[in-house]
CSV table of C-alpha atoms in Angstrom, one decimal:
chain,number,residue,atom,x,y,z
L,1,MET,CA,-28.0,-21.7,26.7
L,2,ASP,CA,-27.1,-18.4,28.5
L,3,ALA,CA,-23.6,-19.2,29.0
L,4,PHE,CA,-23.5,-19.8,25.6
L,5,ARG,CA,-24.8,-16.9,24.5
L,6,SER,CA,-22.1,-14.1,26.8
L,7,LEU,CA,-18.8,-15.8,25.4
L,8,LEU,CA,-18.8,-13.3,22.7
L,9,GLU,CA,-21.1,-11.1,24.3
L,10,PRO,CA,-19.4,-8.6,26.9
L,11,ASP,CA,-22.2,-6.9,28.9
L,12,GLU,CA,-21.6,-3.4,29.2
L,13,THR,CA,-19.8,-2.7,31.8
L,14,GLU,CA,-17.2,-5.4,30.0
L,15,ARG,CA,-17.8,-2.9,27.3
L,16,LEU,CA,-17.2,-0.2,28.6
L,17,ARG,CA,-14.2,-1.2,30.4
L,18,LEU,CA,-12.4,-3.1,27.2
L,19,GLN,CA,-13.3,0.7,25.3
L,20,GLN,CA,-11.5,2.9,28.0
L,21,ALA,CA,-8.3,0.2,27.8
L,22,VAL,CA,-8.3,0.9,24.0
L,23,GLU,CA,-9.3,4.6,24.1
L,24,GLN,CA,-6.3,5.0,26.7
L,25,TYR,CA,-4.0,3.6,24.6
L,26,ALA,CA,-4.9,5.6,21.2
L,27,GLN,CA,-4.6,8.7,23.5
L,28,GLY,CA,-0.9,7.8,24.3
L,29,PHE,CA,-0.5,7.4,21.0
L,30,ILE,CA,-0.8,10.2,19.5
L,31,GLN,CA,-0.1,12.7,22.9
L,32,GLN,CA,3.7,10.7,22.3
L,33,LEU,CA,3.9,10.9,18.8
L,34,PRO,CA,5.4,14.6,18.4
L,35,THR,CA,8.2,12.6,20.1
L,36,LEU,CA,8.2,9.0,19.4
L,37,PRO,CA,10.8,8.0,16.2
L,38,ALA,CA,9.6,8.1,12.9
L,39,PHE,CA,11.4,4.6,11.7
L,40,VAL,CA,12.5,2.1,14.6
L,41,ALA,CA,14.7,-0.8,13.2
L,42,GLN,CA,13.8,-3.4,15.3
L,43,PRO,CA,16.3,-6.4,15.3
L,44,ASP,CA,13.1,-8.9,15.1
L,45,MET,CA,11.0,-7.1,13.6
L,46,GLY,CA,8.2,-8.0,15.2
L,47,ALA,CA,8.6,-11.7,15.7
L,48,GLY,CA,7.8,-11.3,19.1
L,49,LEU,CA,4.4,-11.6,18.4
L,50,LEU,CA,4.5,-14.9,17.6
L,51,GLU,CA,5.7,-15.7,20.7
L,52,ALA,CA,2.0,-15.6,22.0
L,53,PRO,CA,0.0,-17.2,19.1
L,54,ILE,CA,-4.0,-18.0,19.3
L,55,GLN,CA,-4.7,-19.8,21.9
L,56,GLU,CA,-7.7,-21.9,23.4
L,57,GLU,CA,-8.1,-19.1,26.2
L,58,PRO,CA,-8.5,-15.7,26.8
L,59,ILE,CA,-5.7,-13.3,27.2
L,60,ALA,CA,-6.1,-9.8,29.0
L,61,ILE,CA,-6.8,-7.0,27.1
L,62,GLU,CA,-3.3,-5.1,28.9
L,63,GLU,CA,-1.1,-7.8,28.0
L,64,ALA,CA,-3.2,-7.5,24.2
L,65,LEU,CA,-2.4,-4.0,24.3
L,66,GLN,CA,1.3,-4.1,25.7
L,67,LEU,CA,1.8,-7.2,22.4
L,68,LEU,CA,0.4,-4.4,19.8
L,69,GLN,CA,2.5,-1.7,21.7
L,70,LYS,CA,6.0,-3.2,21.6
L,71,GLN,CA,5.5,-6.0,18.3
L,72,VAL,CA,3.5,-4.3,16.0
L,73,ASP,CA,3.3,-0.3,16.8
L,74,THR,CA,6.7,0.4,17.2
L,75,PRO,CA,9.6,-1.3,14.6
L,76,GLY,CA,9.4,-0.6,11.2
L,77,ILE,CA,7.7,3.0,10.2
L,78,ASN,CA,5.6,5.3,12.4
L,79,SER,CA,3.1,6.2,9.6
L,80,ALA,CA,1.2,7.9,11.8
L,81,SER,CA,4.0,10.3,12.6
L,82,GLY,CA,4.6,13.7,10.7
L,83,ASN,CA,7.8,13.2,10.6
L,84,HIS,CA,7.0,10.5,8.1
L,85,LEU,CA,8.2,12.1,5.1
L,86,GLY,CA,9.3,9.2,2.9
L,87,TYR,CA,7.2,7.4,0.2
L,88,ILE,CA,3.5,9.0,-0.1
L,89,PRO,CA,2.5,9.3,3.2
L,90,GLY,CA,-0.9,7.9,4.5
L,91,GLY,CA,-2.6,9.7,7.3
L,92,SER,CA,-4.3,8.7,10.5
L,93,LEU,CA,-7.0,11.3,10.9
L,94,TYR,CA,-8.5,10.5,14.9
L,95,THR,CA,-12.2,11.2,13.7
L,96,SER,CA,-11.5,9.0,10.6
L,97,ALA,CA,-10.8,6.0,12.9
L,98,LEU,CA,-13.5,7.3,15.0
L,99,GLY,CA,-16.0,6.5,11.5
L,100,ASP,CA,-14.1,3.4,11.6
L,101,TYR,CA,-15.3,2.5,14.4
L,102,LEU,CA,-18.8,3.4,13.9
L,103,ALA,CA,-19.1,1.4,10.7
L,104,ALA,CA,-17.3,-1.7,12.6
L,105,VAL,CA,-20.5,-1.7,15.8
L,106,THR,CA,-23.0,-1.6,13.4
L,107,ASN,CA,-21.7,-3.4,10.9
L,108,LYS,CA,-23.9,-2.3,7.9
L,109,TYR,CA,-22.6,-4.2,4.8
L,110,ALA,CA,-22.3,-1.2,2.8
L,111,GLY,CA,-22.1,-3.6,-1.1
L,112,ILE,CA,-25.8,-3.3,-2.0
L,113,PHE,CA,-28.7,-0.6,-1.6
L,114,PHE,CA,-31.1,-2.5,-0.6
L,115,SER,CA,-29.3,-4.2,2.3
L,116,ALA,CA,-27.6,-0.4,3.9
L,117,PRO,CA,-29.4,2.4,1.2
L,118,GLY,CA,-28.2,5.4,3.9
L,119,ALA,CA,-24.8,3.6,3.4
L,120,VAL,CA,-24.9,3.0,0.2
L,121,ARG,CA,-25.9,7.0,-0.5
L,122,MET,CA,-23.2,8.0,1.7
L,123,GLU,CA,-20.5,6.8,-0.5
L,124,ASN,CA,-21.7,7.7,-3.7
L,125,MET,CA,-22.9,11.6,-2.0
L,126,LEU,CA,-19.0,11.0,-1.8
L,127,LEU,CA,-17.9,10.1,-5.3
L,128,ARG,CA,-20.2,13.0,-6.1
L,129,TRP,CA,-17.9,15.7,-3.9
L,130,MET,CA,-15.0,14.0,-5.6
L,131,ALA,CA,-16.3,14.0,-9.0
L,132,GLY,CA,-17.7,17.8,-9.1
L,133,MET,CA,-14.0,18.9,-6.8
L,134,ILE,CA,-12.2,17.8,-10.5
L,135,GLY,CA,-15.2,18.9,-13.1
L,136,PHE,CA,-16.7,15.4,-13.8
L,137,PRO,CA,-20.5,15.3,-14.5
L,138,GLU,CA,-22.7,14.7,-12.2
L,139,ASP,CA,-23.8,11.2,-13.5
L,140,THR,CA,-20.4,10.2,-13.2
L,141,ALA,CA,-20.3,6.5,-11.5
L,142,GLY,CA,-17.3,5.1,-9.4
L,143,ASN,CA,-16.4,3.1,-6.5
L,144,LEU,CA,-14.6,3.8,-3.2
L,145,THR,CA,-12.2,0.9,-3.2
L,146,SER,CA,-9.1,0.1,-0.8
L,147,GLY,CA,-6.8,2.0,-2.9
L,148,GLY,CA,-5.4,3.2,-6.0
L,149,SER,CA,-4.4,-0.6,-6.8
L,150,ILE,CA,-7.8,-1.3,-6.9
L,151,ALA,CA,-9.4,1.6,-8.1
L,152,SER,CA,-6.9,0.8,-11.0
L,153,LEU,CA,-8.1,-2.2,-12.3
L,154,ILE,CA,-11.9,-1.3,-12.4
L,155,ALA,CA,-10.6,1.6,-14.0
L,156,LEU,CA,-8.7,-0.4,-16.8
L,157,ALA,CA,-10.9,-2.5,-16.9
L,158,THR,CA,-13.5,-0.8,-17.4
L,159,ALA,CA,-11.5,0.7,-20.6
L,160,ARG,CA,-10.8,-2.9,-22.2
L,161,ASP,CA,-14.2,-3.4,-22.4
L,162,ALA,CA,-15.1,0.5,-23.2
L,163,GLN,CA,-12.7,-0.1,-26.0
L,164,LYS,CA,-13.6,-3.7,-27.5
L,165,ILE,CA,-10.7,-5.1,-26.5
L,166,THR,CA,-10.8,-8.9,-27.3
L,167,SER,CA,-8.3,-11.5,-26.6
L,168,ARG,CA,-7.1,-11.6,-30.2
L,169,MET,CA,-6.5,-8.4,-30.1
L,170,ILE,CA,-4.8,-7.7,-27.2
L,171,PRO,CA,-0.9,-8.4,-28.7
L,172,ASP,CA,-1.9,-5.9,-31.0
L,173,ALA,CA,-3.8,-3.5,-28.8
L,174,VAL,CA,-1.2,-0.6,-27.2
L,175,VAL,CA,-0.6,1.2,-24.0
L,176,TYR,CA,1.0,4.6,-23.9
L,177,MET,CA,2.6,5.5,-20.6
L,178,THR,CA,6.1,6.7,-19.1
L,179,ALA,CA,8.2,4.8,-17.3
L,180,HIS,CA,6.9,7.1,-14.2
L,181,ALA,CA,3.9,5.2,-14.2
L,182,HIS,CA,2.8,3.6,-10.5
L,183,HIS,CA,3.5,-0.2,-10.7
L,184,CYS,CA,-0.1,-0.9,-10.0
L,185,LEU,CA,-1.0,-0.1,-13.2
L,186,ASP,CA,1.2,-2.6,-14.9
L,187,LYS,CA,0.2,-5.0,-12.4
L,188,ALA,CA,-3.7,-4.1,-12.9
L,189,LEU,CA,-3.3,-4.6,-16.9
L,190,ARG,CA,-2.0,-8.0,-15.8
L,191,ILE,CA,-4.1,-8.9,-13.8
L,192,ALA,CA,-7.6,-7.4,-16.5
L,193,GLY,CA,-6.4,-10.2,-18.9
L,194,LEU,CA,-4.1,-7.1,-19.9
L,195,GLY,CA,0.1,-8.2,-20.4
L,196,GLU,CA,0.1,-8.9,-23.6
L,197,CYS,CA,-0.6,-5.4,-24.0
L,198,PRO,CA,2.1,-3.9,-25.5
L,199,VAL,CA,3.6,-0.8,-23.2
L,200,ARG,CA,5.3,2.6,-25.1
L,201,HIS,CA,7.1,4.1,-22.2
L,202,ILE,CA,6.8,7.6,-23.5
L,203,GLU,CA,9.9,10.3,-23.2
L,204,MET,CA,9.4,13.0,-20.8
L,205,ASP,CA,10.3,16.6,-20.6
L,206,ALA,CA,13.0,17.8,-18.1
L,207,ALA,CA,10.3,17.9,-15.3
L,208,TYR,CA,9.3,14.1,-16.2
L,209,ARG,CA,6.6,15.1,-17.4
L,210,MET,CA,5.1,12.6,-20.6
L,211,SER,CA,5.7,14.8,-24.6
L,212,PRO,CA,2.6,15.0,-26.1
L,213,GLN,CA,4.4,15.4,-29.2
L,214,ALA,CA,6.2,12.0,-28.2
L,215,LEU,CA,2.7,10.4,-27.4
L,216,GLU,CA,1.6,11.7,-30.9
L,217,LYS,CA,4.6,10.5,-32.8
L,218,ALA,CA,4.2,6.4,-30.8
L,219,ILE,CA,0.3,6.6,-31.8
L,220,LEU,CA,1.1,7.8,-35.5
L,221,ALA,CA,3.2,4.6,-35.6
L,222,ASP,CA,2.2,2.5,-34.1
L,223,LYS,CA,-1.3,3.1,-36.6
L,224,ALA,CA,1.2,2.8,-39.3
L,225,SER,CA,2.2,-0.6,-38.7
L,226,GLY,CA,-0.7,-1.8,-37.9
L,227,LEU,CA,-1.4,-2.0,-34.5
L,228,THR,CA,-4.0,-1.1,-32.1
L,229,PRO,CA,-3.3,2.1,-29.8
L,230,TRP,CA,-6.3,2.3,-26.9
L,231,LEU,CA,-5.3,4.2,-24.0
L,232,VAL,CA,-3.3,6.5,-22.7
L,233,ILE,CA,-2.6,7.0,-18.9
L,234,ALA,CA,-0.9,10.0,-17.4
L,235,SER,CA,-0.2,10.9,-13.5
L,236,ALA,CA,-0.9,13.7,-11.7
L,237,GLY,CA,1.5,13.4,-9.1
L,238,THR,CA,4.1,10.9,-10.2
L,239,THR,CA,5.8,8.3,-7.1
L,240,ASP,CA,9.1,9.5,-7.7
L,241,VAL,CA,9.3,13.1,-8.5
L,242,GLY,CA,5.9,14.6,-7.2
L,243,ALA,CA,5.3,15.6,-11.5
L,244,VAL,CA,2.1,16.1,-13.3
L,245,ASP,CA,2.0,15.0,-16.8
L,246,PRO,CA,0.3,18.2,-19.4
L,247,LEU,CA,-3.2,16.6,-19.2
L,248,GLN,CA,-4.8,18.9,-21.2
L,249,ASP,CA,-2.6,18.2,-24.3
L,250,LEU,CA,-2.2,14.7,-23.9
L,251,ALA,CA,-6.7,14.7,-23.1
L,252,HIS,CA,-6.6,16.3,-26.5
L,253,LEU,CA,-4.7,13.5,-28.7
L,254,ALA,CA,-6.7,10.8,-26.7
L,255,LYS,CA,-10.4,12.6,-27.8
L,256,LYS,CA,-8.2,13.3,-31.5
L,257,HIS,CA,-6.8,9.2,-32.2
L,258,GLY,CA,-10.0,7.6,-30.0
L,259,LEU,CA,-8.0,6.2,-27.0
L,260,TRP,CA,-9.4,5.7,-23.6
L,261,TYR,CA,-7.8,8.7,-21.4
L,262,HIS,CA,-7.3,7.5,-18.3
L,263,VAL,CA,-5.5,10.2,-15.1
L,264,ASP,CA,-4.0,8.2,-12.6
L,265,ALA,CA,-4.1,11.1,-9.1
L,266,ALA,CA,-3.8,8.4,-6.5
L,267,TYR,CA,-1.1,11.2,-4.9
L,268,GLY,CA,-2.3,14.4,-6.6
L,269,GLY,CA,-5.9,14.1,-7.0
L,270,PHE,CA,-6.8,16.0,-3.8
L,271,PHE,CA,-5.1,19.0,-4.4
L,272,ALA,CA,-7.6,20.8,-6.6
L,273,LEU,CA,-9.2,21.7,-2.9
L,274,ALA,CA,-6.5,23.7,-3.1
L,275,ALA,CA,-6.4,26.8,-5.2
L,276,SER,CA,-2.4,26.7,-6.0
L,277,GLY,CA,-2.9,23.2,-6.8
L,278,LYS,CA,-6.2,22.8,-9.0
L,279,ALA,CA,-4.2,24.9,-11.4
L,280,LYS,CA,-1.4,22.4,-11.6
L,281,LEU,CA,-5.0,19.9,-12.5
L,282,LYS,CA,-6.1,21.7,-15.6
L,283,GLY,CA,-7.1,19.4,-18.2
L,284,ILE,CA,-7.9,16.0,-15.7
L,285,GLU,CA,-11.8,17.1,-15.9
L,286,LEU,CA,-11.1,16.3,-19.7
L,287,ALA,CA,-10.4,12.9,-18.5
L,288,ASP,CA,-12.8,9.4,-19.6
L,289,SER,CA,-11.4,7.8,-15.6
L,290,VAL,CA,-9.6,8.8,-12.8
L,291,VAL,CA,-8.5,7.5,-9.6
L,292,MET,CA,-7.5,9.8,-6.6
L,293,ASP,CA,-6.7,8.5,-3.2
L,294,PRO,CA,-8.6,10.0,0.0
L,295,HIS,CA,-6.0,8.4,2.3
L,296,LYS,CA,-3.8,10.2,0.2
L,297,GLY,CA,-4.8,13.7,0.1
L,298,LEU,CA,-7.4,13.8,2.6
L,299,PHE,CA,-5.5,12.8,5.1
L,300,ILE,CA,-7.9,9.2,5.5
L,301,PRO,CA,-6.4,6.1,7.0
L,302,TYR,CA,-4.6,3.5,4.6
L,303,GLY,CA,-7.3,1.7,2.8
L,304,SER,CA,-9.0,4.4,1.1
L,305,GLY,CA,-8.8,4.3,-2.4
L,306,ALA,CA,-12.2,6.0,-4.8
L,307,VAL,CA,-12.2,5.2,-8.3
L,308,LEU,CA,-14.5,8.2,-10.9
L,309,ILE,CA,-15.6,6.7,-13.7
L,310,LYS,CA,-17.6,8.9,-17.0
L,311,ASN,CA,-18.9,6.4,-18.5
L,312,ALA,CA,-21.6,4.7,-16.4
L,313,LYS,CA,-23.1,1.9,-18.0
L,314,GLN,CA,-20.1,1.0,-19.2
L,315,LEU,CA,-18.7,0.6,-15.5
L,316,GLY,CA,-22.0,-1.4,-14.9
L,317,GLU,CA,-21.9,-4.3,-17.5
L,318,THR,CA,-18.0,-4.4,-16.5
L,319,HIS,CA,-18.5,-5.7,-13.0
L,320,HIS,CA,-21.7,-6.5,-12.7
L,321,TYR,CA,-23.1,-10.1,-11.5
L,322,GLN,CA,-26.7,-11.4,-11.2
L,323,ALA,CA,-27.4,-14.1,-8.5
L,324,ASN,CA,-30.9,-15.9,-7.5
L,325,TYR,CA,-30.1,-15.8,-3.8
L,326,MET,CA,-30.1,-11.9,-4.7
L,327,GLN,CA,-32.9,-11.4,-6.9
L,328,ASP,CA,-34.7,-9.6,-3.5
L,329,THR,CA,-31.9,-6.8,-3.7
L,330,LEU,CA,-32.5,-5.7,-7.6
L,331,SER,CA,-34.3,-2.3,-7.4
L,332,SER,CA,-31.8,0.4,-6.3
L,333,LEU,CA,-34.2,3.5,-6.6
L,334,GLY,CA,-31.6,5.1,-8.5
L,335,GLU,CA,-28.8,4.9,-6.4
L,336,VAL,CA,-25.8,2.4,-7.8
L,337,SER,CA,-24.9,0.0,-5.6
L,338,PRO,CA,-21.1,-0.5,-5.0
L,339,ALA,CA,-20.5,-4.3,-6.0
L,340,ASP,CA,-22.1,-3.8,-9.2
L,341,VAL,CA,-19.4,-1.8,-10.3
L,342,SER,CA,-16.3,-3.3,-8.5
L,343,PRO,CA,-14.8,-6.5,-8.2
L,344,GLU,CA,-15.8,-6.8,-4.4
L,345,LEU,CA,-19.3,-7.6,-3.1
L,346,SER,CA,-18.1,-8.2,0.8
L,347,LYS,CA,-17.0,-5.4,1.5
L,348,HIS,CA,-16.6,-2.8,4.4
L,349,PHE,CA,-18.8,0.4,4.6
L,350,ARG,CA,-15.8,2.7,3.9
L,351,GLY,CA,-18.0,5.8,3.4
L,352,LEU,CA,-18.0,6.4,6.9
L,353,ARG,CA,-14.4,6.8,7.4
L,354,ILE,CA,-14.2,9.5,4.8
L,355,TRP,CA,-17.5,11.1,5.5
L,356,LEU,CA,-17.4,12.2,9.2
L,357,PRO,CA,-14.0,13.9,9.2
L,358,LEU,CA,-15.4,15.8,6.7
L,359,GLN,CA,-18.6,17.0,8.7
L,360,LEU,CA,-17.0,17.3,11.8
L,361,HIS,CA,-14.0,19.5,10.3
L,362,GLY,CA,-15.5,20.6,7.7
L,363,VAL,CA,-13.4,20.9,3.7
L,364,LYS,CA,-11.7,24.4,4.6
L,365,ALA,CA,-9.8,22.2,6.6
L,366,PHE,CA,-8.3,20.0,4.5
L,367,ARG,CA,-7.6,23.0,1.7
L,368,ILE,CA,-5.3,24.6,4.3
L,369,ALA,CA,-3.7,21.8,5.1
L,370,LEU,CA,-3.2,20.8,1.5
L,371,GLU,CA,-2.4,24.1,0.9
L,372,GLU,CA,0.8,23.8,3.8
L,373,LYS,CA,1.6,21.0,2.0
L,374,LEU,CA,2.3,22.2,-1.3
L,375,PHE,CA,3.8,25.5,0.9
L,376,LEU,CA,6.4,23.3,2.3
L,377,ALA,CA,7.8,21.7,-0.4
L,378,GLN,CA,8.4,24.7,-2.0
L,379,TYR,CA,10.2,25.3,0.9
L,380,ALA,CA,12.3,22.4,1.8
L,381,TYR,CA,12.7,23.0,-2.3
L,382,ASN,CA,14.0,26.4,-1.7
L,383,LYS,CA,16.4,26.0,1.8
L,384,LEU,CA,18.2,22.3,-0.4
L,385,GLN,CA,19.7,25.1,-3.5
L,386,TYR,CA,21.5,26.7,-0.8
L,387,MET,CA,22.5,23.8,1.2
L,388,PRO,CA,26.4,23.4,0.7
L,389,GLY,CA,26.7,19.9,-1.3
L,390,PHE,CA,23.2,19.4,-2.3
L,391,GLU,CA,21.5,19.3,-5.6
L,392,THR,CA,18.0,19.7,-6.7
L,393,PRO,CA,17.4,18.8,-10.0
L,394,VAL,CA,13.6,19.4,-10.6
L,395,ALA,CA,11.4,21.6,-8.8
L,396,PRO,CA,8.2,20.3,-7.0
L,397,ALA,CA,4.8,20.5,-8.9
L,398,LEU,CA,3.5,18.8,-6.0
L,399,SER,CA,4.8,18.0,-2.8
L,400,VAL,CA,7.2,16.1,-4.0
L,401,VAL,CA,11.2,17.2,-3.1
L,402,ILE,CA,13.8,15.7,-5.2
L,403,PHE,CA,17.9,16.0,-4.3
L,404,ARG,CA,20.9,14.3,-3.7
L,405,TYR,CA,24.2,14.9,-2.4
L,406,LYS,CA,26.9,15.6,-4.5
L,407,PRO,CA,30.1,14.6,-1.9
L,408,LYS,CA,33.6,15.9,-2.7
L,409,ALA,CA,35.4,14.7,-5.4
L,410,GLY,CA,37.0,11.1,-4.7
L,411,ILE,CA,33.4,10.0,-3.2
L,412,GLU,CA,31.2,7.9,-5.6
L,413,ALA,CA,28.1,9.8,-5.5
L,414,ASN,CA,25.5,7.1,-5.7
L,415,ALA,CA,26.8,4.8,-2.7
L,416,PHE,CA,27.1,8.0,-0.7
L,417,ASN,CA,23.8,8.8,-0.6
L,418,GLN,CA,22.8,5.3,-0.4
L,419,ASN,CA,24.9,5.5,3.3
L,420,LEU,CA,23.2,9.0,3.9
L,421,ILE,CA,19.5,8.0,3.5
L,422,HIS,CA,20.5,5.0,5.5
L,423,GLU,CA,22.1,6.8,8.2
L,424,VAL,CA,19.1,9.0,8.1
L,425,GLN,CA,16.4,7.1,9.0
L,426,GLN,CA,18.5,4.8,11.7
L,427,ASP,CA,18.5,8.1,13.7
L,428,GLY,CA,14.8,7.4,13.5
L,429,ARG,CA,13.9,12.0,13.5
L,430,VAL,CA,12.4,11.6,10.7
L,431,PHE,CA,12.0,8.8,8.1
L,432,MET,CA,13.0,9.7,4.1
L,433,SER,CA,13.3,7.1,1.2
L,434,SER,CA,15.0,7.1,-2.1
L,435,THR,CA,15.4,6.5,-5.6
L,436,LYS,CA,16.3,6.9,-9.0
L,437,LEU,CA,16.7,8.9,-11.7
L,438,GLY,CA,18.5,7.2,-14.5
L,439,GLU,CA,21.1,5.8,-12.7
L,440,ALA,CA,21.3,8.7,-10.4
L,441,TYR,CA,20.3,7.6,-6.7
L,442,MET,CA,18.2,10.2,-5.3
L,443,LEU,CA,16.2,10.9,-2.0
L,444,ARG,CA,13.0,11.4,-2.0
L,445,MET,CA,10.8,14.1,0.6
L,446,ALA,CA,7.2,13.3,0.4
L,447,ILE,CA,5.3,15.6,2.4
L,448,LEU,CA,1.3,15.0,3.1
L,449,SER,CA,1.0,14.3,7.0
L,450,PHE,CA,-1.2,16.4,8.2
L,451,ARG,CA,1.3,16.8,11.1
L,452,THR,CA,4.3,17.9,8.9
L,453,HIS,CA,4.8,21.5,9.4
L,454,GLN,CA,7.8,23.7,9.3
L,455,ASP,CA,9.3,22.4,12.3
L,456,THR,CA,9.1,19.3,11.0
L,457,ILE,CA,11.2,20.5,7.5
L,458,ASP,CA,13.7,21.9,9.5
L,459,THR,CA,14.6,19.2,11.4
L,460,ALA,CA,14.7,16.7,7.8
L,461,LEU,CA,17.4,19.5,6.9
L,462,GLN,CA,19.5,19.2,9.8
L,463,VAL,CA,18.9,16.0,9.8
L,464,LEU,CA,20.7,15.6,6.5
L,465,GLN,CA,23.1,17.8,7.3
L,466,GLU,CA,24.3,16.8,9.9
L,467,LYS,CA,24.6,13.2,8.4
L,468,ALA,CA,26.3,14.2,5.3
L,469,ALA,CA,28.8,15.7,7.2
L,470,ALA,CA,29.5,13.0,9.2
L,471,LEU,CA,30.0,10.7,6.1
L,472,GLU,CA,32.6,12.9,4.5
L,473,GLU,CA,34.6,13.1,7.7
L,474,GLN,CA,34.3,9.2,7.7
L,475,ALA,CA,35.7,8.5,3.6
L,476,ALA,CA,38.2,11.7,4.5
L,477,VAL,CA,39.9,9.7,7.4
L,478,LYS,CA,39.5,6.6,5.2
L,479,ALA,CA,41.8,8.3,2.2
L,480,SER,CA,43.4,9.5,5.0
L,481,VAL,CA,44.3,5.7,6.3
L,482,GLU,CA,44.7,4.4,3.0
L,483,ARG,CA,47.3,6.8,1.9
L,484,TYR,CA,49.4,6.2,4.9
């Protein structure tokens, strides 16, 4: 029987040997980060992993780590790099990884208060801290989720029930957002059974913010047509350009017309920690629900979202469940069990990956880092304005900088910028991404890694200049050859 018992339980010596190998790999990765490419276009894209299938007999930790390094950690975007300036970067705090390690070793089931009262208290404490940060009341309820998508689903399902939107009403129940609202919101509406709701994409101003005047006009028109306006979704940091909608004005309109007011602050919410960021989020405290992602503005690794909802009673009514086998868990001594306010029953102890860094670094460190990101975005924007050939249609509201290169006459701008971002990505020193504003192909610099500093931005601008000049030279040579 001892032989069976030891198969999955390494002794202390073996545990230390495995841990040492893993820690050596982790330390080596972090030490090399400044020199590692931000993007690697590997032809097989990690397919070599398939050559080492899961099998009956074990392999050595060294072999496993070699596969990890070559097939998983090398190809694609290096999300841990400070040179990752594409999309909205996720964090990779080492102290957060330690929290995950401890959460996995102790394996606390954090879904029910009865099972892990300390873990649930920790997660609820973090949610109350977040609520206080954005001016929500102390009795706000919420959930630590895997990300903004599940957080949005929780919020919109709760809003549906609070507004008493039944299945018969759905074709006439109108939702309002801009065309720049994150696609996870459309997905959440569909999953919540609201896919047939009419969705009005409200006009935006020159800074790509929702127009309050256009919103009220649309609400009044829908009411006059016998429809039921019920939900306004504002953005506090859009993915495309980082815009913050006029949160206060939209809140007043939602209240005036009896609509649920949801703010998607998955990207921008934690800028409330920074003095200059908090001013830009004025009005977020008036929302009925807010989504904000620790794996963005708190630099926590991917898999860390949060939803905050003022109507705690409705949140519980929408997501609660009962089962005979759970009868021992009903008493929670005033603490909300995460399983009662979320689609999830089984869940990872996510709170430890957030709580440990906050305790070990202190909030001040996060506040300073966020102020730096806001400064760097303005720095990049100012530099781009004086770089020949580049144009910046809108100043950054937070830490996303949108721009494009305007090539010489005779060169199609969209194709040129598409080639430019391809060349930047293939170069690998930095990673940036693209989007479209109307018909214009635009480039994006999203600055949110705690490892991104001014020298990173200088490198990014240098790469842009080099690649743009090389592409224009190629175009000139091609045009010359075609003429002759």
